[in-house]
PDB file of C-alpha atoms and ligand atoms in Angstrom:
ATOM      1  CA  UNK E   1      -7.477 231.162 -96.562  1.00 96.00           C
ATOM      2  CA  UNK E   2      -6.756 228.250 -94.091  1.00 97.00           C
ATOM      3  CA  UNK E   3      -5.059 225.072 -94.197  1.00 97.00           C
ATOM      4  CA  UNK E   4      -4.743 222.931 -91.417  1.00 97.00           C
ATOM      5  CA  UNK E   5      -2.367 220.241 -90.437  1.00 97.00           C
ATOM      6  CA  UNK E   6      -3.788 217.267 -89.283  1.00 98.00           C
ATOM      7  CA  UNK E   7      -1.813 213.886 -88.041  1.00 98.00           C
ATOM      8  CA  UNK E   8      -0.617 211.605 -85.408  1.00 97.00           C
ATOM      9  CA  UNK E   9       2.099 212.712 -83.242  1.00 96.00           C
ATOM     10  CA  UNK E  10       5.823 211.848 -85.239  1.00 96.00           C
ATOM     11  CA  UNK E  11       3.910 211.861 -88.073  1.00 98.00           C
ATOM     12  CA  UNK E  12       6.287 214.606 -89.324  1.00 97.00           C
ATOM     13  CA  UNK E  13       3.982 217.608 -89.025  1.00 96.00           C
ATOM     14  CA  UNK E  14       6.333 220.244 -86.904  1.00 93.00           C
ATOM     15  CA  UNK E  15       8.791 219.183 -90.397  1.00 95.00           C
ATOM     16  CA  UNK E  16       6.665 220.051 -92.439  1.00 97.00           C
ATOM     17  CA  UNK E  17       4.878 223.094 -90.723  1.00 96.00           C
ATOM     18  CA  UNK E  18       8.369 224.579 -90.578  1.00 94.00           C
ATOM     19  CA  UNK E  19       9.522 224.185 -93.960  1.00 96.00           C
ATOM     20  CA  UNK E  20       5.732 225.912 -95.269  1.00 96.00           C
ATOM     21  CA  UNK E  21       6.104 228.768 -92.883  1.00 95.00           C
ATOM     22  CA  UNK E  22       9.625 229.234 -92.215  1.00 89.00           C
ATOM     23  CA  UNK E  23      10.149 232.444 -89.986  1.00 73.00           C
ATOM     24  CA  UNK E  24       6.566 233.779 -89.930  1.00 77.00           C
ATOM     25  CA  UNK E  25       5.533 231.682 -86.966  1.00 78.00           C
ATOM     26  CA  UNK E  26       3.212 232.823 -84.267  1.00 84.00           C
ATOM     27  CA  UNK E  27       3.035 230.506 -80.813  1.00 84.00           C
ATOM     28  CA  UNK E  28       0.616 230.666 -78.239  1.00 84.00           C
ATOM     29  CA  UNK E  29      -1.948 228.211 -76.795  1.00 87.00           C
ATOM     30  CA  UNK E  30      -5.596 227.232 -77.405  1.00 85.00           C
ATOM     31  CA  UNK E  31      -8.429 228.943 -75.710  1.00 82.00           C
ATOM     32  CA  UNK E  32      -8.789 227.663 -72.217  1.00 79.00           C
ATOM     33  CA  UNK E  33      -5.979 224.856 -72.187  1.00 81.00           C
ATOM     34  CA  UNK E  34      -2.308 224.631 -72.239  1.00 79.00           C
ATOM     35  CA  UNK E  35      -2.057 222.858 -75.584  1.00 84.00           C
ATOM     36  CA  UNK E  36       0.182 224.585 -77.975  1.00 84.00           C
ATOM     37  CA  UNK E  37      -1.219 226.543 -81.110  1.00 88.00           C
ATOM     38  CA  UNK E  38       1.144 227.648 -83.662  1.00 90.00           C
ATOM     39  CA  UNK E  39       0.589 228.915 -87.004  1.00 93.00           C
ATOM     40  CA  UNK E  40       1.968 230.824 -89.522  1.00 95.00           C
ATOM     41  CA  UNK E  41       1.652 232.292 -93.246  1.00 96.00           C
ATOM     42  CA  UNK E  42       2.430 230.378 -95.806  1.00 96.00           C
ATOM     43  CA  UNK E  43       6.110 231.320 -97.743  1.00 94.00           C
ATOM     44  CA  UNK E  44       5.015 233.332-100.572  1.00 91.00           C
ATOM     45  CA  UNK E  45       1.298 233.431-100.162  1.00 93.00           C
ATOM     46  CA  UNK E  46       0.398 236.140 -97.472  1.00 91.00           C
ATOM     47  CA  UNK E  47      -3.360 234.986 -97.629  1.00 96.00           C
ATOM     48  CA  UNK E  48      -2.841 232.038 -96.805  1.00 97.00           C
ATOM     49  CA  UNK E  49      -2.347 230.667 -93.123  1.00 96.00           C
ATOM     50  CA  UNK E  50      -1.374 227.204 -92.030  1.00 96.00           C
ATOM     51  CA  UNK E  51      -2.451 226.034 -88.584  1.00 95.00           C
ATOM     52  CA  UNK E  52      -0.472 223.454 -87.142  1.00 94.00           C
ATOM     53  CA  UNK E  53      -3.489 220.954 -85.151  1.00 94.00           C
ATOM     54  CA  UNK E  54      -2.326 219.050 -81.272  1.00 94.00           C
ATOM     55  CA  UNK E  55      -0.633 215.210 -82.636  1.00 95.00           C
ATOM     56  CA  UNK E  56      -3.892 212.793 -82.372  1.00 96.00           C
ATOM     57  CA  UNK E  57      -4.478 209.258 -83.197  1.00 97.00           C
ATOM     58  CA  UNK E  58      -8.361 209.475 -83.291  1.00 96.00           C
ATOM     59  CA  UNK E  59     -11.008 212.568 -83.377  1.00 95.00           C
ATOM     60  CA  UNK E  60     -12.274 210.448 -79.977  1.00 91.00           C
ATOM     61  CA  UNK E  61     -13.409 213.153 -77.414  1.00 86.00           C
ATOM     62  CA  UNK E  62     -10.815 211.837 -74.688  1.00 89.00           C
ATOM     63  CA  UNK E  63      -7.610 213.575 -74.526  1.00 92.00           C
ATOM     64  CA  UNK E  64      -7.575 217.488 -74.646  1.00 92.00           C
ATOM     65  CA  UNK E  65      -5.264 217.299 -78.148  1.00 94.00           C
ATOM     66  CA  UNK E  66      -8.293 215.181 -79.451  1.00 94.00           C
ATOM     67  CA  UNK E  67     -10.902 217.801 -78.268  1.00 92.00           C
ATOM     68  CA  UNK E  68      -8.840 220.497 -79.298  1.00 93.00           C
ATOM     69  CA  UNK E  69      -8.751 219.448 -82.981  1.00 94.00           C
ATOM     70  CA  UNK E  70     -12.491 218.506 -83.466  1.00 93.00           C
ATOM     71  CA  UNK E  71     -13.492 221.776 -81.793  1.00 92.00           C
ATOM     72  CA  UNK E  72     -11.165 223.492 -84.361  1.00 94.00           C
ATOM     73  CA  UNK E  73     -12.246 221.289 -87.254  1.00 95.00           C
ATOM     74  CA  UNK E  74     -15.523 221.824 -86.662  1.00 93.00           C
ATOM     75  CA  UNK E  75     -16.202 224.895 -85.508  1.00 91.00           C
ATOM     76  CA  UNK E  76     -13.814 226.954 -87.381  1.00 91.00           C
ATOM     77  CA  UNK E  77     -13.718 224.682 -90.466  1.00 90.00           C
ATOM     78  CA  UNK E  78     -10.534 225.461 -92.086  1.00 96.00           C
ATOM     79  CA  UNK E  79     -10.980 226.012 -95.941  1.00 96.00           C
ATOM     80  CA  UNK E  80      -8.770 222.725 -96.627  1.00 97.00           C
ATOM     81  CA  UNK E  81      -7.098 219.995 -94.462  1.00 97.00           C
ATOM     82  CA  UNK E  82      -3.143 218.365 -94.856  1.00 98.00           C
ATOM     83  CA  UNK E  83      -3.572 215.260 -93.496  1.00 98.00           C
ATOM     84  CA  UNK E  84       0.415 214.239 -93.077  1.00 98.00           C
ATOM     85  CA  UNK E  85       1.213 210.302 -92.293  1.00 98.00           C
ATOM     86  CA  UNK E  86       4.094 208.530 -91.560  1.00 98.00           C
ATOM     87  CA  UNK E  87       3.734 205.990 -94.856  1.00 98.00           C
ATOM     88  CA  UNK E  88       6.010 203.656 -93.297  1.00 97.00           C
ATOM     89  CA  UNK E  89       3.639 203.064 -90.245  1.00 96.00           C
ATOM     90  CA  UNK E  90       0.389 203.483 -92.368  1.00 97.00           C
ATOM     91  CA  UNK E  91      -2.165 201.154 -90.518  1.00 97.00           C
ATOM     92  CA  UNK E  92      -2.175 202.990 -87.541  1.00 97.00           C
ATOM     93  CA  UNK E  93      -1.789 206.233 -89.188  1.00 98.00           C
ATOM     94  CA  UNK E  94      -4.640 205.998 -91.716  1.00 98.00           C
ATOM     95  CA  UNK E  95      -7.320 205.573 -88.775  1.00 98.00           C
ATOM     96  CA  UNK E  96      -7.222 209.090 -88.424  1.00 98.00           C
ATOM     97  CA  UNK E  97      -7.568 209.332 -91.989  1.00 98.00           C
ATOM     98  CA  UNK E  98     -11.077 207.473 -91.957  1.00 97.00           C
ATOM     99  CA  UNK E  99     -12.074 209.999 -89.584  1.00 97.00           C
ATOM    100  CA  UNK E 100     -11.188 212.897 -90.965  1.00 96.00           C
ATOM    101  CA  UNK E 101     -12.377 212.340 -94.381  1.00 95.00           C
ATOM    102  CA  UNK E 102     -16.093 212.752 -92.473  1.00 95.00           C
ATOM    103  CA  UNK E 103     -15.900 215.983 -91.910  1.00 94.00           C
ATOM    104  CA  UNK E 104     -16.764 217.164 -95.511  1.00 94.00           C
ATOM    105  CA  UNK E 105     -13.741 219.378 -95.211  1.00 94.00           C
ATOM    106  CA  UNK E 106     -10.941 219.491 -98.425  1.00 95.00           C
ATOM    107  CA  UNK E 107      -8.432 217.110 -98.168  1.00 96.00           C
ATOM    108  CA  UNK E 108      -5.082 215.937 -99.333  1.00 97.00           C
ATOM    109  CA  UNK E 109      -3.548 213.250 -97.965  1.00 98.00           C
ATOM    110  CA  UNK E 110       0.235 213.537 -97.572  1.00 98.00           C
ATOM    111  CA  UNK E 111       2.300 210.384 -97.210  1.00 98.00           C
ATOM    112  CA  UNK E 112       5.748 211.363 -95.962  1.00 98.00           C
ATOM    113  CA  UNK E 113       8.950 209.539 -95.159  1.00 98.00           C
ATOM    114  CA  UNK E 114       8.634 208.127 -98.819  1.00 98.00           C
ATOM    115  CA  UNK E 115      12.137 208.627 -98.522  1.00 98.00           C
ATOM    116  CA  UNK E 116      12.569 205.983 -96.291  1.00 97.00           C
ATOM    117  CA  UNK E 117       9.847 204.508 -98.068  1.00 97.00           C
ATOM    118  CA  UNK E 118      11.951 204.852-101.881  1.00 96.00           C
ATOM    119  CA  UNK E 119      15.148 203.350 -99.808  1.00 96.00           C
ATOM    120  CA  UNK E 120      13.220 200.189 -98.872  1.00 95.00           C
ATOM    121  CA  UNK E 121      12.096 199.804-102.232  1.00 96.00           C
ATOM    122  CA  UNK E 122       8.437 199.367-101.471  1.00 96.00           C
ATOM    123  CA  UNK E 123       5.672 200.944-103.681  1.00 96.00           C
ATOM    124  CA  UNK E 124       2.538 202.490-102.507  1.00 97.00           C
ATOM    125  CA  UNK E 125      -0.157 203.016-105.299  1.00 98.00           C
ATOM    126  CA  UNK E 126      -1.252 206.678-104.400  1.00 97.00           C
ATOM    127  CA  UNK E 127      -3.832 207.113-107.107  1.00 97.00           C
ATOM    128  CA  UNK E 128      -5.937 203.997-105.518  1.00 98.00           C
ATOM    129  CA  UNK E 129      -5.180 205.267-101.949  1.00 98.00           C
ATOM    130  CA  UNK E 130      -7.026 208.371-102.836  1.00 97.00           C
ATOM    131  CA  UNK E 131      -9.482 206.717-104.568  1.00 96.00           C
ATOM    132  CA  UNK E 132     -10.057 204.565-101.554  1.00 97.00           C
ATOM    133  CA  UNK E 133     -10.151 207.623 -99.214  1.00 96.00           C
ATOM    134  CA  UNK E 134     -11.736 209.713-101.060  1.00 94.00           C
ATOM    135  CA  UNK E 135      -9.351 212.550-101.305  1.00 94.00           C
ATOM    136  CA  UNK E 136      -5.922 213.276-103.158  1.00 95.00           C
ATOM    137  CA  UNK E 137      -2.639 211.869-102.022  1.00 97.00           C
ATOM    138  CA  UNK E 138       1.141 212.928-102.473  1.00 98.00           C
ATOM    139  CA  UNK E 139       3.993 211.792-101.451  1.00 98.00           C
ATOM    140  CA  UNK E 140       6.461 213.692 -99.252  1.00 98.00           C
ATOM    141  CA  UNK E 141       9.712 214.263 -97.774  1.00 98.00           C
ATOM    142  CA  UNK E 142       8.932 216.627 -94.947  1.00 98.00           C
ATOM    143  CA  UNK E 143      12.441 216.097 -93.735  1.00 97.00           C
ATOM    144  CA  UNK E 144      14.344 216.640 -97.395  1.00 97.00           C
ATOM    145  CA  UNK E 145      11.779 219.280 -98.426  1.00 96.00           C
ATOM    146  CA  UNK E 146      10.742 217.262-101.013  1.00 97.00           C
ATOM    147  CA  UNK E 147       6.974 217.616-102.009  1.00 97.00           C
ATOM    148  CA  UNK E 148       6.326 220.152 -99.254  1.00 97.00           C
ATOM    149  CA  UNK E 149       5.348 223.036-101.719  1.00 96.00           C
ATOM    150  CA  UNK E 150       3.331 220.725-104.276  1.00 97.00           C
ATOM    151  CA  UNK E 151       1.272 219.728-100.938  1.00 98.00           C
ATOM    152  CA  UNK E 152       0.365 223.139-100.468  1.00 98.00           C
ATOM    153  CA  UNK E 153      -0.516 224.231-103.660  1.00 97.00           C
ATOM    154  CA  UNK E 154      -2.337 220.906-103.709  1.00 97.00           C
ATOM    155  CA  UNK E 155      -4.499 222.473-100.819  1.00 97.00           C
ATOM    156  CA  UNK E 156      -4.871 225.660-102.191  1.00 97.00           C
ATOM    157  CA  UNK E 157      -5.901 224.451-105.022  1.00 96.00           C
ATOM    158  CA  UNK E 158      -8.934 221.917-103.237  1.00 95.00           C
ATOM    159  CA  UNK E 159      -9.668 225.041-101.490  1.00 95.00           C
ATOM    160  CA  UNK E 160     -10.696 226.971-104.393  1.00 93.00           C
ATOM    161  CA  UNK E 161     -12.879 224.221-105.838  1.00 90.00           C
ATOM    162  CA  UNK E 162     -14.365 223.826-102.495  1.00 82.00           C
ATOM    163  CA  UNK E 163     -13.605 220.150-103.205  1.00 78.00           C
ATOM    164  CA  UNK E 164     -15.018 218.096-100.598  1.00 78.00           C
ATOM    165  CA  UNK E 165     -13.665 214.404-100.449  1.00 71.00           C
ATOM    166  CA  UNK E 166     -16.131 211.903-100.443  1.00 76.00           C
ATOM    167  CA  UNK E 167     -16.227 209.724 -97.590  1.00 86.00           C
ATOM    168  CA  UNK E 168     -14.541 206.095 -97.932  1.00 92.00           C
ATOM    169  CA  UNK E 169     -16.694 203.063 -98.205  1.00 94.00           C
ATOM    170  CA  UNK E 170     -15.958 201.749 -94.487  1.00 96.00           C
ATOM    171  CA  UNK E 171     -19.350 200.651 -93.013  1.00 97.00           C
ATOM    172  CA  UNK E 172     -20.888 196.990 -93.821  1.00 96.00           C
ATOM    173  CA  UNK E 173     -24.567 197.211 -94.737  1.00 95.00           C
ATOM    174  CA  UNK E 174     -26.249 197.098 -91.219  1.00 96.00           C
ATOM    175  CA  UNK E 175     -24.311 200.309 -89.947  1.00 98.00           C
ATOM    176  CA  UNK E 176     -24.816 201.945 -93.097  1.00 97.00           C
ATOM    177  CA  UNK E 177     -28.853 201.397 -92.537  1.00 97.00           C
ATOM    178  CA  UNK E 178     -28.532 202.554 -89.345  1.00 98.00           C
ATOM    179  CA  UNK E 179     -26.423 205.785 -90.521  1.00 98.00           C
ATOM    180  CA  UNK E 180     -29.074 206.623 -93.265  1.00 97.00           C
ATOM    181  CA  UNK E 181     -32.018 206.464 -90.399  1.00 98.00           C
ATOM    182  CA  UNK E 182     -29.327 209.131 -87.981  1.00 98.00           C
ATOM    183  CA  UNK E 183     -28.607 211.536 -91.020  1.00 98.00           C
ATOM    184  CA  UNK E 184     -32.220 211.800 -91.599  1.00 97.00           C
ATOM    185  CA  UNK E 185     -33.278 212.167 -88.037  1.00 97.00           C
ATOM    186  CA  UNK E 186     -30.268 215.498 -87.800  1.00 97.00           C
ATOM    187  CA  UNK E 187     -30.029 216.077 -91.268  1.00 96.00           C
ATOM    188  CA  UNK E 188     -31.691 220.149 -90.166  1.00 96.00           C
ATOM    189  CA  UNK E 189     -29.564 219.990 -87.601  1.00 96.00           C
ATOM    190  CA  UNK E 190     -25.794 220.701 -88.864  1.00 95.00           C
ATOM    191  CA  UNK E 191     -24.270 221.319 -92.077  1.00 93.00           C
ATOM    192  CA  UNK E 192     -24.842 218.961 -95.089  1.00 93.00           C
ATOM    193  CA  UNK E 193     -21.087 218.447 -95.668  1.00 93.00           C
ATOM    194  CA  UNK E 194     -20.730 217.561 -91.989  1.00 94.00           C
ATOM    195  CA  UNK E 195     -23.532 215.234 -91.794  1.00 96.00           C
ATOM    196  CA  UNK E 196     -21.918 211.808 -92.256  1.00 96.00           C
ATOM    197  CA  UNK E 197     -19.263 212.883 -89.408  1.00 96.00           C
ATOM    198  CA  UNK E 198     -22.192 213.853 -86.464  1.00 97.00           C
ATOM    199  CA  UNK E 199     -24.394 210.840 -87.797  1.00 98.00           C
ATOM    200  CA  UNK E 200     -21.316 208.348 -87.055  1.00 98.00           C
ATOM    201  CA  UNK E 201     -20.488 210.406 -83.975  1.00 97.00           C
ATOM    202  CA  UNK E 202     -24.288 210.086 -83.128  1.00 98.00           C
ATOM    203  CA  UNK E 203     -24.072 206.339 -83.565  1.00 98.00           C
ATOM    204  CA  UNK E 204     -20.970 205.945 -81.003  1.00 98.00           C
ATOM    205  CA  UNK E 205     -23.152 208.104 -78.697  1.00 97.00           C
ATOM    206  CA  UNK E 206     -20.373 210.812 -78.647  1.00 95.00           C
ATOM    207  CA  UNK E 207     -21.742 212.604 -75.640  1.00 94.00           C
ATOM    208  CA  UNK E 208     -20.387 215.781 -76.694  1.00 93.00           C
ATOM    209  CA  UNK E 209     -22.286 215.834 -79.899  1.00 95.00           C
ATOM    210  CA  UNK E 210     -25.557 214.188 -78.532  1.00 97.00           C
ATOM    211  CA  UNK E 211     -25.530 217.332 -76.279  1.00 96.00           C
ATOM    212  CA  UNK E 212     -24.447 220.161 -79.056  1.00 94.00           C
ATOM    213  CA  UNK E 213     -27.670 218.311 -80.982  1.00 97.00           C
ATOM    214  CA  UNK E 214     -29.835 218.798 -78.239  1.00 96.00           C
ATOM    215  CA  UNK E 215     -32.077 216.153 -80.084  1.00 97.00           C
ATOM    216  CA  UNK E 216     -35.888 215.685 -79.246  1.00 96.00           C
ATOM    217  CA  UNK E 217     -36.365 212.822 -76.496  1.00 97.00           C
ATOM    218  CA  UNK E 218     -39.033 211.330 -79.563  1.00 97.00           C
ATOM    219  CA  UNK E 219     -36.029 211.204 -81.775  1.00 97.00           C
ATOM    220  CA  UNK E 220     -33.329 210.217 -79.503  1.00 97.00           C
ATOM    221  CA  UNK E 221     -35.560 206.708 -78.812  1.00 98.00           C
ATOM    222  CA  UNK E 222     -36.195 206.394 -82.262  1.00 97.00           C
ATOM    223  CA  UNK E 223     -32.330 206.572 -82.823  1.00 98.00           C
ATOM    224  CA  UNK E 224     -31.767 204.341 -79.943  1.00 98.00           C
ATOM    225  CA  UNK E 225     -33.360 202.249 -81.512  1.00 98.00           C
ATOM    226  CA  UNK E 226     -31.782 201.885 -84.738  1.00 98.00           C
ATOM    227  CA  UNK E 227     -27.978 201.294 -83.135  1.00 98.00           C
ATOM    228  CA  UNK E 228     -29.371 198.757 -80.733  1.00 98.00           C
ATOM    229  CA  UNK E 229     -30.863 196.778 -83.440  1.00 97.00           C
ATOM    230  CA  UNK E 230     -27.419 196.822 -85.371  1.00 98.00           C
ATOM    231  CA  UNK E 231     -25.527 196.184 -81.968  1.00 98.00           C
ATOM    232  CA  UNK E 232     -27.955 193.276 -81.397  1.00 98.00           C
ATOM    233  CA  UNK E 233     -27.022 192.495 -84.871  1.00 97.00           C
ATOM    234  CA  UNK E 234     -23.358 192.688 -84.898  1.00 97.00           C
ATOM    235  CA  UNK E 235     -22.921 191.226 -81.385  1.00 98.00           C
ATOM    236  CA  UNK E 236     -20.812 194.362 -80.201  1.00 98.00           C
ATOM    237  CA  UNK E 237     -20.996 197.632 -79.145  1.00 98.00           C
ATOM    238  CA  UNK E 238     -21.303 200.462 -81.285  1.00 98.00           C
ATOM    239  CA  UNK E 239     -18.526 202.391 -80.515  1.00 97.00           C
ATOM    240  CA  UNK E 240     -16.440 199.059 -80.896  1.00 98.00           C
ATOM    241  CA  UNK E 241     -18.088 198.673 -84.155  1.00 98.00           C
ATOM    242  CA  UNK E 242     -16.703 201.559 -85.683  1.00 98.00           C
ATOM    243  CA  UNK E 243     -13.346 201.483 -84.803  1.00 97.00           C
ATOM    244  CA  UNK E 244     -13.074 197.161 -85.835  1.00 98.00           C
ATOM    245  CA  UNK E 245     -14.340 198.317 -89.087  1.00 98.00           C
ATOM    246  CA  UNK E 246     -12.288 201.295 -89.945  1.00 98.00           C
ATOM    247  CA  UNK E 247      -9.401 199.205 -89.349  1.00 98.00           C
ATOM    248  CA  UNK E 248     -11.038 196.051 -91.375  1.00 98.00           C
ATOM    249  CA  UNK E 249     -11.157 198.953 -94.427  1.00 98.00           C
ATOM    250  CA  UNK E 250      -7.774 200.045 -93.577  1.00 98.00           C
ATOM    251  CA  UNK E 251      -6.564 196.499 -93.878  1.00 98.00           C
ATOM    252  CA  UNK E 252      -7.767 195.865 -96.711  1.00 98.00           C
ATOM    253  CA  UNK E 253      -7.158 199.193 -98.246  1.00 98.00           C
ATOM    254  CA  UNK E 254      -3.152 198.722 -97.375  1.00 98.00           C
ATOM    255  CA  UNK E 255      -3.530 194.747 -99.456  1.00 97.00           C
ATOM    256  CA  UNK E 256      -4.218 196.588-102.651  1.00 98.00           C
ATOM    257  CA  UNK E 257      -2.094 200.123-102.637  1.00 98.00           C
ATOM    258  CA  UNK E 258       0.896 198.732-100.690  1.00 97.00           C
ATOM    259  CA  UNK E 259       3.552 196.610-102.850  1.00 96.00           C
ATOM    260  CA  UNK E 260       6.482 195.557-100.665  1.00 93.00           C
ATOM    261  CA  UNK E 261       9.742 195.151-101.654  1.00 91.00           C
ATOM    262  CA  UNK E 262      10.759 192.386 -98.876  1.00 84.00           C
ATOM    263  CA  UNK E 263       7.166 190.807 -98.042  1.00 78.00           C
ATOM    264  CA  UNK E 264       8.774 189.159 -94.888  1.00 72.00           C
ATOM    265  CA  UNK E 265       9.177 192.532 -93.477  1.00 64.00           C
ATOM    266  CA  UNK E 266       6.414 193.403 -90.695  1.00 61.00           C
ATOM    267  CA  UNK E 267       3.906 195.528 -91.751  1.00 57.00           C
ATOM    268  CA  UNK E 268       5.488 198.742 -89.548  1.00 55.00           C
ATOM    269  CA  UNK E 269       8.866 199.011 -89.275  1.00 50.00           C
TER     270      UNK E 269
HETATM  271  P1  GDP B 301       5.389 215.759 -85.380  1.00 78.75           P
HETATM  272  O1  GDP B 301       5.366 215.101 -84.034  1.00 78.75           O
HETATM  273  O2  GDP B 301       4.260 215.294 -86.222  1.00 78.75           O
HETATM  274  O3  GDP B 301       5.475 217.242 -85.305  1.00 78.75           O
HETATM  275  O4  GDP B 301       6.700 215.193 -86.134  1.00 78.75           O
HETATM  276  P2  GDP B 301       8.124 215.878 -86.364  1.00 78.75           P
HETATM  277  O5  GDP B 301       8.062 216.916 -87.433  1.00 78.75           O
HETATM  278  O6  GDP B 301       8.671 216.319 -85.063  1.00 78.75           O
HETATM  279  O7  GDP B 301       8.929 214.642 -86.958  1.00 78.75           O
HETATM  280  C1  GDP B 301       9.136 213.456 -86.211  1.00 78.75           C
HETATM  281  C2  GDP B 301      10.484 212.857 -86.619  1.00 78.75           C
HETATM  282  O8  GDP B 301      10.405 212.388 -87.971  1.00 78.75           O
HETATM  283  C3  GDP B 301      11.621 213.836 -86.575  1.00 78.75           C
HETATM  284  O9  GDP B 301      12.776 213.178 -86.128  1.00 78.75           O
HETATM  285  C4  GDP B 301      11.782 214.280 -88.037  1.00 78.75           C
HETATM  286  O10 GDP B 301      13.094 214.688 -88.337  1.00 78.75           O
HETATM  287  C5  GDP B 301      11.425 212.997 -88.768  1.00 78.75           C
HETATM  288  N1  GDP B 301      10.883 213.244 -90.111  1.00 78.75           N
HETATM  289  C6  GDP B 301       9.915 214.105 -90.460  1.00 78.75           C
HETATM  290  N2  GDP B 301       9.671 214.038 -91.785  1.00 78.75           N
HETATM  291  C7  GDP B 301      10.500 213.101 -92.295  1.00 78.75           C
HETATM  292  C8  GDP B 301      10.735 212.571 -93.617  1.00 78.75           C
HETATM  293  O11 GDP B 301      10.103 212.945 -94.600  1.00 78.75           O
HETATM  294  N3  GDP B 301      11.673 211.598 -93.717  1.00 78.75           N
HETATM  295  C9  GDP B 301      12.396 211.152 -92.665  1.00 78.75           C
HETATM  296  N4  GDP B 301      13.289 210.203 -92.881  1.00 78.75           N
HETATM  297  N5  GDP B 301      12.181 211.614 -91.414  1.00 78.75           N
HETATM  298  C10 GDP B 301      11.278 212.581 -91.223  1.00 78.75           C
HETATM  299 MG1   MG B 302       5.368 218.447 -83.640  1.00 78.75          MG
HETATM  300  K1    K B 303       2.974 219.150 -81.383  1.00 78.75           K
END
């Protein structure tokens, strides 16, 4: 079996990757770059492997950490994903979150520092977060090895049951339209559990994906067709689209699971 770990650089996922694996750790590089690839077995489970994934904000073709991980993700599809975030910087951390809970892939989300977290005295409703993002989320204290085993079996366990989150509600009705008419259009195209991620890729006209597709001309105008309408629509690009409103659901999402002890405090500290 295999688990990868998933989150933005400082997130807390080297902390965490150690304290699973401990000495079994094997270090090399990906295939064709000089990006680090380390994994290891996880203490006590000799089936099980945990891949440690390049530090990335975004599953954005752009940076080779970001190509790296997608390639990985969906290519190789590990059996279950840790998705590790720094819970006292979660806006910008859960954007990766929204994109990661597209790939039809098990997932637990791990909220770490809640150390620092506990100290502040703020409260973060993880039973809503989940529900919100479609997956399970746990607390953790990479750093105090606190919660690092529970996450695990946690993963093991969503492994077995092959249980896929469900994606978040992010999209407004227009994108969603346009979504349903790109699903159908590559729905014999990839896996079912991967659709929603290529159809949202498809949407930004990711040219990696539009060329992996290798799409009909026919279809590609009828596609066309469908984002400029919503871009038309929204006033905005479509790329630009996605990305205001995963961070309009993320917004909105921190309101109602995030209680803060001092509410003067900014938002990331
Ligand atoms: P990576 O970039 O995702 O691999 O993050 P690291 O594992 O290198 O951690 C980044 C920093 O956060 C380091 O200084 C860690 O010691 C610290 N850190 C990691 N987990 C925790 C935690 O649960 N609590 C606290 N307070 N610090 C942590
Ligand atoms: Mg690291
Ligand atoms: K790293």
């Amino acid at each position: 079996m295999k688990i990868a770990l998933a989150g933005n650089p400082n997130s807390g996922k080297t902390t965490l990757f150690n304290a699973l694996t401990g000495s079994t750790q094997y270090v090399g590089n990906w295939p064709g770059v000089t990006v680090e690839k380390k994994d290891g077995k996880l203490k006590g489970h000799k089936d099980v492997t945990i891949q440690d994934l390049p530090g990335i904000y975004s599953l954005s073709p752009y940076t080779l950490e970001e190509v790296v991980t997608r390639r990985y993700l969906i290519n190789e599809t590990p059996d279950a994903i840790i998705n590790i975030i720094d819970g006292t910087n979660l806006e910008r951390n859960l954007y990766l979150t929204t994109q990661l809970a597209e790939l039809g892939i098990p997932m637990v989300l791990a909220v770490n520092m809640y150390d620092i977290i506990e100290k502040k005295g703020d409260k973060i409703d993880l039973d809503q977060l989940g529900q919100l993002f479609g997956c399970k989320a746990v607390t953790l204290s990479a750093l105090k090895n606190k919660g690092t085993q529970e996450v695990a079996e946690e993963a093991i366990k969503l492994a077995h049951n092959h249980k896929v989150s469900e994606h978040p509600h992010v999209f407004v009705g227009s994108v969603e339209h346009a979504l349903a008419h790109i699903e159908e259009s590559i729905e014999n195209k990839v896996d079912a559990s991967k659709l929603r991620w290529f159809a949202v890729k498809v949407f930004e006209r990711d040219e990696k994906v539009l060329a992996e597709l290798k799409l009909d001309q026919a279809v590609l105008n009828e596609i066309e067709g469908h984002i400029a309408d919503c871009e038309k629509e929204m006033d905005d690009d479509s790329e630009s689209i996605i990305t205001n409103q995963r961070y309009t659901f993320i917004k909105n999402s921190i309101n109602k699971v995030l209680t803060k002890k001092n509410p003067h405090q900014t938002l990331s500290t």
